[in-house]
Coordinates of C-alpha atoms and ligand atoms in Angstrom, one line a residue:
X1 CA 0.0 0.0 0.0
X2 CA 1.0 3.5 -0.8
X3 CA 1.9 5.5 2.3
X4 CA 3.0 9.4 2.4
X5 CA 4.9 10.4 6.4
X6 CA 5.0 13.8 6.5
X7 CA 7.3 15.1 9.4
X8 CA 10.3 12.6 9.6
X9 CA 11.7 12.8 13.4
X10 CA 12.0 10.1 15.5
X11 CA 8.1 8.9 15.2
X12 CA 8.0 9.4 11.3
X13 CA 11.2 7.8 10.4
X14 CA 10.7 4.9 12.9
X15 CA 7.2 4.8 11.4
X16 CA 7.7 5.1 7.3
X17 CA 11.0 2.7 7.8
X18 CA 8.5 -0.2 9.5
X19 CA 6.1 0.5 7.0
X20 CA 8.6 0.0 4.5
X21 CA 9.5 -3.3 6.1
X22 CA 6.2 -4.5 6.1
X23 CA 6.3 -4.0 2.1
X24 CA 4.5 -0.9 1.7
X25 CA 5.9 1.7 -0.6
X26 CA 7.0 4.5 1.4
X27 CA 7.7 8.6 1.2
X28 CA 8.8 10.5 4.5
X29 CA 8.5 14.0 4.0
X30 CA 10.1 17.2 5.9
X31 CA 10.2 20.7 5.8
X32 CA 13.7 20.4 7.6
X33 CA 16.0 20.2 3.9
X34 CA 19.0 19.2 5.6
X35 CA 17.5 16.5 7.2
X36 CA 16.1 14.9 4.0
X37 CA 20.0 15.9 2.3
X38 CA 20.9 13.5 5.4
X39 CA 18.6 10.3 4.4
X40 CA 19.4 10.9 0.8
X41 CA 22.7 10.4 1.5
X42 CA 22.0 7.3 3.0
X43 CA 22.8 8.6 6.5
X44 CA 20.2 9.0 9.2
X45 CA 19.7 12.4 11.4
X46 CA 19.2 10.5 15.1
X47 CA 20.4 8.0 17.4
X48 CA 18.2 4.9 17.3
X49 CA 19.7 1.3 17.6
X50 CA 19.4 -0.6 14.0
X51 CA 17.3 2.0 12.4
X52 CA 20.2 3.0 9.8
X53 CA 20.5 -0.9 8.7
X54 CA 16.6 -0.6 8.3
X55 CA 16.2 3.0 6.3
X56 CA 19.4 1.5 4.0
X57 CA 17.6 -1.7 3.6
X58 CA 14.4 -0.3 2.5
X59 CA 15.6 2.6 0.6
X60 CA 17.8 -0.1 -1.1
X61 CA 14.4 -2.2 -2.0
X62 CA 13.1 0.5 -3.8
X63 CA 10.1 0.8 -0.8
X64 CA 11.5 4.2 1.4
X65 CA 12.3 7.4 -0.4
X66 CA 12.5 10.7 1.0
X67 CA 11.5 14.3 0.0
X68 CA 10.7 18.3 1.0
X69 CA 7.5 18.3 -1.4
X70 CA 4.6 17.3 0.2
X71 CA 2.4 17.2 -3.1
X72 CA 4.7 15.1 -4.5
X73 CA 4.0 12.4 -1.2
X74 CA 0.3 13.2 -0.7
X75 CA -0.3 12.4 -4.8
X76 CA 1.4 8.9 -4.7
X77 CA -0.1 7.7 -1.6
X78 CA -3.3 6.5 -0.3
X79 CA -2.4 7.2 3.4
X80 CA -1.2 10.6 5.0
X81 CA 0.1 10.8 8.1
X82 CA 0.7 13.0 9.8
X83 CA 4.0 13.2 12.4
X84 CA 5.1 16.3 13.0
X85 CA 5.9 17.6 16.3
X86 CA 3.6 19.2 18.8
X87 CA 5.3 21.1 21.0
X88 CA 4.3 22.6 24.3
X89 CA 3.7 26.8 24.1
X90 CA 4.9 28.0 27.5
X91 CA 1.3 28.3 28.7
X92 CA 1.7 24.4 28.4
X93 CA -0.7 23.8 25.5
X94 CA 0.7 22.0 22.6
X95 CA 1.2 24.3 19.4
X96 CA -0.5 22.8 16.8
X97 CA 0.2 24.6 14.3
X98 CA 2.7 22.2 12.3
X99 CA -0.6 19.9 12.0
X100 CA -2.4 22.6 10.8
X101 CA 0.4 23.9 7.9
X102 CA 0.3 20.1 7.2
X103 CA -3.8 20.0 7.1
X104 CA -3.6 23.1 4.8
X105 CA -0.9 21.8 2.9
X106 CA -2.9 18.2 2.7
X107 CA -5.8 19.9 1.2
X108 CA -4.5 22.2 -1.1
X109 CA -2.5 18.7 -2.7
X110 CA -4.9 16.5 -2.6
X111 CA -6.4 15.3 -6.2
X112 CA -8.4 12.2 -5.5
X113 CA -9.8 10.3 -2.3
X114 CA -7.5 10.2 0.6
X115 CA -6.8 8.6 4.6
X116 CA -5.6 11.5 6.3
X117 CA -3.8 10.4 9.8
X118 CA -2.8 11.9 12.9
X119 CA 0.2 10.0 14.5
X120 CA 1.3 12.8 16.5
X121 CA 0.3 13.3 20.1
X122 CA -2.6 15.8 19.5
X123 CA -5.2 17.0 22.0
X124 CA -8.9 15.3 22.0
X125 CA -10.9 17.1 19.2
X126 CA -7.8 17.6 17.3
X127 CA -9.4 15.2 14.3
X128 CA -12.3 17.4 13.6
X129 CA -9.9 20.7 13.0
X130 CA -7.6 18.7 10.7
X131 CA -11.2 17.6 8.7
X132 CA -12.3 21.3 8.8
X133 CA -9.1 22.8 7.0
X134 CA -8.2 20.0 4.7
X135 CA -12.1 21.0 3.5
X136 CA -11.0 24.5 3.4
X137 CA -8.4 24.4 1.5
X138 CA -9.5 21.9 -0.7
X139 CA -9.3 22.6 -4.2
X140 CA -11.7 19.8 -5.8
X141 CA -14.5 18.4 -3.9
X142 CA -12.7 15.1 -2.4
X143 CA -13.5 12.7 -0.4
X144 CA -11.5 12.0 2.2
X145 CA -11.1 10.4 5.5
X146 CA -9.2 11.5 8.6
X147 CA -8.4 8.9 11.2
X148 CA -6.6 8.7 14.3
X149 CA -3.6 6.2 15.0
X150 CA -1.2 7.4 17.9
X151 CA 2.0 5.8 18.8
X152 CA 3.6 4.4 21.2
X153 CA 7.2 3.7 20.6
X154 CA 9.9 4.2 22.9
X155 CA 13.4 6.2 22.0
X156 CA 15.7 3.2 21.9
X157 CA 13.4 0.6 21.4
X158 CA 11.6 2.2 18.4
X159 CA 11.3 -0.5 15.5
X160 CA 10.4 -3.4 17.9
X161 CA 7.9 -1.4 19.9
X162 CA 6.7 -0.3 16.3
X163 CA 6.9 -4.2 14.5
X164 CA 5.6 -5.8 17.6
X165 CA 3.3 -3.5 19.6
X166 CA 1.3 -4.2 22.8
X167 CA -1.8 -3.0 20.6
X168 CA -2.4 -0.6 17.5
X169 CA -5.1 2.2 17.9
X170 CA -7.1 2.9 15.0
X171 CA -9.4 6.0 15.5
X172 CA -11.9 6.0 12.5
X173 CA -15.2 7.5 11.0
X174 CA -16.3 5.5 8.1
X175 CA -15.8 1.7 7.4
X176 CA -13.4 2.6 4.4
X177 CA -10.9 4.0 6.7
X178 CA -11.4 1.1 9.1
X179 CA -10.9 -1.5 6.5
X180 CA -7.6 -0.1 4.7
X181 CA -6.1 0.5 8.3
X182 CA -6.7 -2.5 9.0
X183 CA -5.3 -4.0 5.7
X184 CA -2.0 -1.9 6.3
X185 CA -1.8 -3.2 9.9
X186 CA -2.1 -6.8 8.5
X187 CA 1.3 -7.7 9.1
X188 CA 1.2 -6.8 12.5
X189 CA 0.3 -9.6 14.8
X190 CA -0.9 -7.3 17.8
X191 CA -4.6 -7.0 19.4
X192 CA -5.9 -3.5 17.0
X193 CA -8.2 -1.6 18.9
X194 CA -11.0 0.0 16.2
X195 CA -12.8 3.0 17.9
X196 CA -13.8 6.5 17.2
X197 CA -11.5 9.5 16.8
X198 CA -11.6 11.3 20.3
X199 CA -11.3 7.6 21.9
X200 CA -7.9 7.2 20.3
X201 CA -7.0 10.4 20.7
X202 CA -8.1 10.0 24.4
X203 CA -6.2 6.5 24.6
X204 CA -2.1 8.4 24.2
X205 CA -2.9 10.8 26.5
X206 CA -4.8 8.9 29.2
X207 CA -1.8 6.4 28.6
X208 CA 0.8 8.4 29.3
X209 CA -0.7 10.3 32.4
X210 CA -1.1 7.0 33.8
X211 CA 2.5 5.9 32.9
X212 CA 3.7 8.9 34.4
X213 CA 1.1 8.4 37.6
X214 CA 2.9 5.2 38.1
X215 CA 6.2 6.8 38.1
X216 CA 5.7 9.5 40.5
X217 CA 3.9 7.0 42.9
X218 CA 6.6 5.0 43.4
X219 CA 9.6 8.7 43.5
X220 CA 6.7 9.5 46.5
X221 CA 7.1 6.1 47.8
X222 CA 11.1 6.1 47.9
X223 CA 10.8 9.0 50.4
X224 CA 8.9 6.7 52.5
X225 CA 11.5 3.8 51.7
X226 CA 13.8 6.0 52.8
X227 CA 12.2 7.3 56.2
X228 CA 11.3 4.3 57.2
X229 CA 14.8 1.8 56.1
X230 CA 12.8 -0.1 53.4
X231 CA 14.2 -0.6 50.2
X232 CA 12.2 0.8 47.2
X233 CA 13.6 -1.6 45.3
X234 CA 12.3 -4.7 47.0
X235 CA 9.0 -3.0 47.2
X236 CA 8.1 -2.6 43.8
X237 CA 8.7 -6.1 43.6
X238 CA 6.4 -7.0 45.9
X239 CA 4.1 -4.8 44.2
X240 CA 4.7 -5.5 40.9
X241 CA 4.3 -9.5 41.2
X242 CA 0.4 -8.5 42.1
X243 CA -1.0 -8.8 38.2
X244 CA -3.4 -6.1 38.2
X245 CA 0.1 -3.7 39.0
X246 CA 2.8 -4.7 37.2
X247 CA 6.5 -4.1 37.9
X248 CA 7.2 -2.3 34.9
X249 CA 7.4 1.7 35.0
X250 CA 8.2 1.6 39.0
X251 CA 11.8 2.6 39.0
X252 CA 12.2 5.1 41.5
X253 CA 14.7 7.4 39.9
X254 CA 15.6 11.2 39.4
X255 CA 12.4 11.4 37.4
X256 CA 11.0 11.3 34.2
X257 CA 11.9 13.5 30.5
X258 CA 11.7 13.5 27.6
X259 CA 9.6 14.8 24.7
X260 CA 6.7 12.6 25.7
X261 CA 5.7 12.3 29.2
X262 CA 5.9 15.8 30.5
X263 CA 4.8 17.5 27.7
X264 CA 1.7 15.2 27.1
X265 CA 0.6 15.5 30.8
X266 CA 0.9 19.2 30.7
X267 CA -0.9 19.4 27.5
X268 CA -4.0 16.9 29.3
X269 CA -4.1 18.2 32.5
X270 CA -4.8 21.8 30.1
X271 CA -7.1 19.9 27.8
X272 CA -9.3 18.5 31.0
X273 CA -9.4 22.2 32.3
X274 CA -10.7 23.5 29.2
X275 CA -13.2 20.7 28.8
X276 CA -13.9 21.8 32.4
X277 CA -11.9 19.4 35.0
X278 CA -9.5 20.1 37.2
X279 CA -7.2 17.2 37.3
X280 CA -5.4 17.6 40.3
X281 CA -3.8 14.2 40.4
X282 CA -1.8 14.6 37.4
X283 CA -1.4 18.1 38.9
X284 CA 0.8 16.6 41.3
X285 CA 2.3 14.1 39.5
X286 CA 4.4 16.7 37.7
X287 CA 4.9 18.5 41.1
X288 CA 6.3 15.0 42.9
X289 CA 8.1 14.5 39.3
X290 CA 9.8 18.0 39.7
X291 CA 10.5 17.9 43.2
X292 CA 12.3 14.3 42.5
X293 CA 15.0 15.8 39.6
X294 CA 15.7 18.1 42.7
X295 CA 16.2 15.4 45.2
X296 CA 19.4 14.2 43.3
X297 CA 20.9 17.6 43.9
X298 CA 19.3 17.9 47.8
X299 CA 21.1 14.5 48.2
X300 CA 24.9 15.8 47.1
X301 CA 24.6 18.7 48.9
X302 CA 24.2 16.4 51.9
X303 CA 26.8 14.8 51.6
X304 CA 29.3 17.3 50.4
X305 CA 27.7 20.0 52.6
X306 CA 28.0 23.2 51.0
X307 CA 27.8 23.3 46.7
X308 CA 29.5 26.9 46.3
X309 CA 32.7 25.9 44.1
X310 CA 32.6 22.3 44.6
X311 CA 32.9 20.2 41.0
X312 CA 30.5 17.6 40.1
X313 CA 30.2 15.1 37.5
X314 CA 27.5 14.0 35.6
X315 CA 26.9 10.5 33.9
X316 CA 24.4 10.2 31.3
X317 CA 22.8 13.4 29.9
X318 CA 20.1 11.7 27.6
X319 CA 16.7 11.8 29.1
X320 CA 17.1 7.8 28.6
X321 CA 19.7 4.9 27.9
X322 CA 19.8 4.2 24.3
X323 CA 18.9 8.0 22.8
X324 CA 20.4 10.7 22.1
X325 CA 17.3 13.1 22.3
X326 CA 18.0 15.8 25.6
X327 CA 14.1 17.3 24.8
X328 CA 13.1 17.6 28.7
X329 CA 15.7 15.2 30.3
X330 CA 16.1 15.8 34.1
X331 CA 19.8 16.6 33.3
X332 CA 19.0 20.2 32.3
X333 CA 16.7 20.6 35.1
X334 CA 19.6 18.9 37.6
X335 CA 22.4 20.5 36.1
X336 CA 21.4 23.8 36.6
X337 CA 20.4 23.7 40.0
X338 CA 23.9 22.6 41.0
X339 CA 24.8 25.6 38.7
X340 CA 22.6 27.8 40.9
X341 CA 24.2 26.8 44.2
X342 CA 27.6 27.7 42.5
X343 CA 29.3 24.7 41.7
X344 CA 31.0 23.6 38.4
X345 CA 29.6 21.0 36.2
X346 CA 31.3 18.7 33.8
X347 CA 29.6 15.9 32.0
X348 CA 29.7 12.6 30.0
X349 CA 27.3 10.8 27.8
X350 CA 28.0 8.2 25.1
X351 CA 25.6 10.0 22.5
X352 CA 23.6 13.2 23.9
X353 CA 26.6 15.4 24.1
X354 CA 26.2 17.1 20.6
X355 CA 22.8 17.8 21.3
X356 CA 23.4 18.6 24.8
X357 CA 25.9 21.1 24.0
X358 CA 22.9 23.4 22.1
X359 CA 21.1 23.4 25.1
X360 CA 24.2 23.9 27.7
X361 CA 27.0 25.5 26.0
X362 CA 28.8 26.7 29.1
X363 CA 29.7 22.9 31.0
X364 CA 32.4 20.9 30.2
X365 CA 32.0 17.9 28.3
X366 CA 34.3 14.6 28.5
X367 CA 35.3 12.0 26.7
X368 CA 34.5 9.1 29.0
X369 CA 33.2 8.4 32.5
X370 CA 36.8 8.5 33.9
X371 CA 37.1 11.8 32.8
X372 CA 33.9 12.9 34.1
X373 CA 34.8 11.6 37.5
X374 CA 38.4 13.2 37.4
X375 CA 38.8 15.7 40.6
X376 CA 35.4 15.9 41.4
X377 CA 33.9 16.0 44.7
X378 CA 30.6 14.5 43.6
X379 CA 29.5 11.7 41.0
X380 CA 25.7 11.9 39.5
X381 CA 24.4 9.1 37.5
X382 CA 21.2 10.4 36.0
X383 CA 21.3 8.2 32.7
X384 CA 21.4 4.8 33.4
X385 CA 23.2 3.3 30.4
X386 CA 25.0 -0.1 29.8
X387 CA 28.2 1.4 29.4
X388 CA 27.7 3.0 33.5
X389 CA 27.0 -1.0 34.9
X390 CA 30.2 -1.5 33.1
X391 CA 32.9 0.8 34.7
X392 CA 35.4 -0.5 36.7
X393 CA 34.5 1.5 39.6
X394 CA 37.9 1.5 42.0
X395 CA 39.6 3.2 39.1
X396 CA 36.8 5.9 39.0
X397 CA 36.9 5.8 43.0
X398 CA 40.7 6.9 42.3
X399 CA 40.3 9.4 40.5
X400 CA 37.3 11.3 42.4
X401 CA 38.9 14.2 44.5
X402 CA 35.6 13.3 47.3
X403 CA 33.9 9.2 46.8
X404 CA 30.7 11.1 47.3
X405 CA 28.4 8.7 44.3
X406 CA 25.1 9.9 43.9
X407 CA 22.9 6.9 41.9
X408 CA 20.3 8.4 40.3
X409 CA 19.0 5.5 39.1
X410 CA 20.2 3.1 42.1
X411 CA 22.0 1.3 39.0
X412 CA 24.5 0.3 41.6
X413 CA 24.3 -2.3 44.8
X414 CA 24.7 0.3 47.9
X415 CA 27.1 -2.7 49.5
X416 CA 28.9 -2.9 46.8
X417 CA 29.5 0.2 46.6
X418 CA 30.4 1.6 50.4
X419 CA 32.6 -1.8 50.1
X420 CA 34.6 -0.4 47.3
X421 CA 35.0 3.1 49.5
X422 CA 32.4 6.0 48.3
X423 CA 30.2 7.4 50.0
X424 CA 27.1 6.4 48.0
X425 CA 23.3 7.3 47.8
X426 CA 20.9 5.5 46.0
X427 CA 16.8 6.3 45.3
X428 CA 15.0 5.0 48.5
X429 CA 17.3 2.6 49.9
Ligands
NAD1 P1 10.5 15.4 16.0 O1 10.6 16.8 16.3 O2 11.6 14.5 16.1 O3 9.9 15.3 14.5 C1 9.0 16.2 13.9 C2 9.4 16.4 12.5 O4 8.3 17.2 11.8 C3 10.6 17.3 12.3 O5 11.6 16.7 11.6 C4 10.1 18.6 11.7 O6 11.1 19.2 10.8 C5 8.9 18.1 10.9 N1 7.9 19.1 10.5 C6 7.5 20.1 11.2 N2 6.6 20.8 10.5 C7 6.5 20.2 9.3 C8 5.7 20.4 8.1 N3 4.9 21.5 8.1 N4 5.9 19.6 7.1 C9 6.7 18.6 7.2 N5 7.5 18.3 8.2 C10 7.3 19.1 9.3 O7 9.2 14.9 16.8 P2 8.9 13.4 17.2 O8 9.6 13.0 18.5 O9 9.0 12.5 16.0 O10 7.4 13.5 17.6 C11 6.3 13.7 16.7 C12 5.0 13.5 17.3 O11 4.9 12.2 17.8 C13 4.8 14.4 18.6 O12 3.4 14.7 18.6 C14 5.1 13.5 19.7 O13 4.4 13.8 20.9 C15 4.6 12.2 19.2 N6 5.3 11.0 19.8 C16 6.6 11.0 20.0 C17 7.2 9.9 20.5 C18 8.7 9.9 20.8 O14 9.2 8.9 21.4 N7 9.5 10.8 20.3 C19 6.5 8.7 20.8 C20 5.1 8.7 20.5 C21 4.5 9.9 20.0

């Protein structure tokens, strides 16, 4: 089947690739010129594990090409996503106004019947706007359909959470649209949920709050692990054994980023309000989850005592293992608190730092964890990668000016760790 991606960031690419590898013929489309000047040349623009392998595979097929013309994708397709990014304004409401450029440019393209799709995270209600200005700016009279199919990949995990989903969402108004969704899905052994627009468009966000819910329970909890000389650890298990829990998503940590979770709770806890809810419980979610990237700074200066001039290393400045995207990791929010209490910052992460450095110019960045921990009176783990379970940890001890090891994301066994001579702090335990 003929597809058309327009926006090709980490959901589109991900997205048009596994189309591609599902047989489909593919275009992924992007404003961004350089970015498309990047696929052409058979490179790709982000950090995602086996994705380049995939794109040259597909492209090499004949199935994935890439372009800046959206007319030229809309014509030869039968789908149109959409993929674009939805930012948050800094009221907290997402722009939408890439979906709506997209919607206008949709319409104004668009020569014979079309499945128009939102795969961006888009507020409830969102559908019958994109319906309203591909009308508009319609130049024949069309039919068309708009639909609604969010995702929900995971940076670093992207093309098996895409190939092998827990379930695919498939907002729709008319059978048609049902029926060729569910033809493109067919290779795609997962349980497909067929519902109305708003309902799928409910189903990310409602997903994600509680995803997020989860995690700031258990950051709340590890206060209480720690008061009371549990360990949060062992908790969780306990609580995640019990089926109608689940283990996963209760890592008590320095709290959550990235381009997903805090902006899609801001942007629902501002879609409830305007639909006329206050929704205080994911209210304080983001508080506890703020309060919780703080902690990790609260702690150091605990041990160290006083921050003013002291120099502290950070590993991992990703807002995850196994991407290089820094939109919203607890990094920035950490780093510049320890910034605020006067201390120096210098930092190490096996991928971020290029993208790091846009964001914070003025730290220094390293070459390796060793060099991260050289002279400093403080260590912070706040990205949990493999390479950090993998350091031989006396020589880092060696060449720390304090042992004072901060675990962000209690990656490391506290024995273990006092054994081998710092002064360590996990997340409640
Ligand atoms: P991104 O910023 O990586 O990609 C968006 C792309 O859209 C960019 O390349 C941009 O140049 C392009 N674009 C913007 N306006 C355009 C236009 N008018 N025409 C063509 N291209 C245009 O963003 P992303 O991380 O891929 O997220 C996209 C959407 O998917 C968001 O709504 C996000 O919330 C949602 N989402 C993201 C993830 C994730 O893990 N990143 C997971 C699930 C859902």
């Amino acid at each position: 089947m003929k597809v058309c991606m327009i926006g090709t960031g980490y959901v589109g690419l991900v997205s048009g690739t596994c189309f591609a590898e599902m047989g489909h013929e593919v275009i992924c489309v992007d404003v961004d010129k350089r970015k498309i000047d990047v696929l052409n040349k058979g490179a790709i623009p982000i950090y995602e594990p086996g994705l380049e392998e995939l794109v040259k595979r597909n492209v090499d097929a004949g199935r994935l090409s890439f372009s800046t013309d959206t007319r030229e994708g809309v014509d030869r397709s039968l789908f149109v996503f959409i993929a674009v990014g939805t930012p948050p304004k800094d009221n907290g409401e997402p722009d939408l106004s890439s979906i709506e450029q997209v919607a206008r440019e949709i319409g104004t393209a668009m020569r014979d019947y079309k499945i128009i799709v939102e795969k961006s995270t888009v507020p409830v209600q969102t559908g019958r706007w994109v319906r309203t200005v591909v009308k508009r700016f319609s130049k024949h009279s069309n039919e068309f359909d708009v639909a609604s199919n969010p995702e929900f990949l995971r940076e670093g995990s992207a093309i098996k959470d895409f190939l092998y989903p827990d379930r695919i969402v498939l907002g729709v108004e008319s059978k048609r649209a049902e029926e060729q969704l569910l033809e493109l899905y067919k290779p795609i052994d997962a349980p497909k949920i067929v519902t109305d627009i708003a309902s799928a468009e409910l189903i990310k966000h409602a997903s994600n709050s509680f995803l997020s819910t989860k995690i700031s329970f258990i950051n709340a909890l590890s206060i209480i692990c720690e008061q009371s000389g549990a360990d949060v650890i062992k908790v969780a298990e306990g609580m995640g054994l019990d089926k109608r829990i689940g283990r996963d998503f209760l890592n008590a940590g320095a709290g959550f980023g990235g381009f997903c979770f805090p902006k899609d709770l801001k942007a629902f806890i501002g879609i409830s309000a305007k639909l006329g809810y206050d929704f205080r419980l994911l209210k304080e979610v983001e508080n506890i989850n703020e309060e919780q990237m703080l902690r990790v700074v609260k702690k150091t200066e605990e041990a160290i005592w006083n921050l003013r001039d002291k120099r502290i290393g950070i590993l991992g400045l990703a807002f995850k293992p196994n991407t290089d995207d820094m939109r919203f990791a607890p990094s920035i929010t950490i780093i510049k608190a320890f910034e605020k209490e006067g201390a120096t910052v210098k930092a190490y992460d096996p991928v971020a730092t290029d993208r790091a450095r846009t964001i914070m110019p003025d730290i220094e960045y390293c070459q390796s964890p060793y060099d991260a921990a050289k002279d400093v009176d403080a260590l912070v783990l706040v990205t949990e990668w493999d390479e950090f379970a993998k350091l031989d940890l006396k020589k880092l001890r060696e060449t720390m000016r304090q042992p004072i090891f901060v675990d962000g994301r209690n990656l490391f066994d506290p024995v273990k760790m006092k054994e081998l001579g710092f002064i360590y702090t996990g997340i409640g335990r």
